[in-house]
Amino acid sequence: QVHLVESGGGLVQPGGSLRLSCAASGSIFSINGMGWYRQAPGKQREFVATVTSSGSINSAESVKGRFTISRDNAKNTVYLQMSSLKPEDTAVYYCIAEARPTSDSVYIVTWGQGTQVTVSS
């Protein structure tokens, strides 16, 4: 079983920056995609960004140019550097990973517990 632990959330003023981290642990043979989703109060969970093990990145239009996703495969960790934060970025940010425990098993999607990001003056 794979466990994801997020860190780095908090309160920041508009225009500020935060860096989220998400470390995967447990029974891991390999991880394909890792990424981030977010859910604001009263809204559905939405895609933020993902990165594959080979470094291919996909990100939402709303965060392009402001958020940067990166990954350390040796540490099974994904990061989200958030800059020029806006009040509308306020949400619980969830890490996601697509991992398999053995070489002949299927990939299983796992979610983290979420970390709160609040952008407010």
XYZ file of C-alpha atoms in Angstrom:
121
model
C 0.000 0.000 0.000
C 1.191 3.477 -0.881
C 0.985 6.411 1.519
C 1.228 10.052 0.517
C 2.175 12.759 2.996
C 1.769 16.392 1.978
C 3.367 19.393 3.622
C 3.939 23.085 3.004
C 0.458 24.543 3.126
C -0.449 27.613 5.113
C -1.599 31.200 5.057
C -0.019 33.596 2.587
C -0.802 37.093 1.363
C -1.894 37.736 -2.226
C 1.138 37.837 -4.478
C 3.090 35.583 -2.156
C 4.588 32.147 -2.654
C 4.353 28.694 -1.131
C 5.951 25.355 -1.893
C 4.032 22.149 -1.381
C 5.723 18.778 -1.047
C 4.307 15.269 -1.252
C 6.332 12.201 -0.369
C 5.231 8.696 -1.297
C 6.146 5.712 0.858
C 5.158 2.094 1.335
C 5.112 -0.762 -1.143
C 6.430 0.936 -4.264
C 8.033 -0.678 -7.271
C 7.514 2.287 -9.540
C 5.459 5.471 -9.800
C 4.105 6.746 -13.075
C 2.288 10.036 -12.697
C 2.330 12.283 -9.645
C 0.492 15.528 -9.271
C -1.851 17.891 -7.542
C -5.552 18.624 -7.428
C -7.368 21.196 -5.331
C -10.798 21.736 -3.883
C -12.140 25.108 -2.830
C -15.071 25.425 -0.415
C -18.333 24.616 -2.147
C -16.621 23.585 -5.374
C -15.643 20.350 -7.036
C -12.112 19.049 -6.894
C -10.142 20.313 -9.882
C -6.947 19.397 -11.655
C -3.880 21.530 -11.007
C -0.829 19.808 -12.494
C 0.791 16.424 -13.073
C 4.254 15.185 -13.982
C 5.231 11.764 -15.280
C 8.308 9.786 -14.280
C 9.986 10.949 -17.505
C 9.245 14.591 -16.726
C 6.282 15.319 -18.973
C 4.159 18.048 -17.412
C 0.526 18.967 -17.778
C -1.016 21.890 -15.918
C -4.267 23.787 -15.720
C -4.570 27.051 -17.628
C -5.468 28.868 -14.426
C -2.044 28.174 -12.904
C 0.260 28.293 -15.931
C 3.008 30.836 -15.480
C 2.456 30.920 -11.710
C 2.746 27.323 -10.478
C 5.608 24.962 -11.245
C 5.442 21.225 -10.662
C 8.598 19.180 -10.249
C 9.584 15.756 -9.073
C 12.448 13.905 -7.433
C 12.147 10.305 -8.562
C 14.873 9.117 -6.193
C 12.840 10.430 -3.256
C 9.400 9.553 -4.670
C 8.475 13.161 -4.015
C 6.544 15.726 -6.016
C 6.612 19.469 -5.433
C 4.373 22.362 -6.345
C 5.996 25.779 -6.303
C 3.230 28.352 -6.203
C 3.936 32.016 -6.918
C 1.845 35.117 -7.501
C -0.866 33.534 -5.389
C -4.389 34.865 -5.634
C -7.318 34.596 -3.216
C -9.002 32.257 -5.706
C -6.127 29.799 -5.206
C -7.443 29.195 -1.697
C -8.269 25.503 -1.432
C -7.278 22.176 0.027
C -4.517 20.815 -2.180
C -4.387 17.065 -2.670
C -1.442 15.049 -3.888
C -2.047 12.097 -6.189
C 0.228 9.279 -7.294
C -0.169 6.378 -9.711
C 2.024 3.610 -8.343
C 2.446 -0.141 -8.473
C 3.853 -2.343 -5.685
C 5.487 -4.969 -7.941
C 6.687 -5.193 -11.516
C 3.738 -7.310 -12.592
C 0.972 -5.470 -10.761
C -1.301 -2.781 -12.096
C -0.941 0.881 -11.268
C -3.130 2.066 -8.408
C -4.101 5.686 -7.812
C -3.598 6.988 -4.277
C -4.637 10.334 -2.802
C -3.036 12.257 0.016
C -4.970 13.679 2.957
C -4.750 17.240 1.669
C -3.081 20.410 2.856
C -4.830 23.764 3.262
C -3.624 26.771 1.300
C -5.218 30.093 2.210
C -4.458 33.267 0.282
C -5.689 36.294 2.170
C -4.553 39.682 3.347
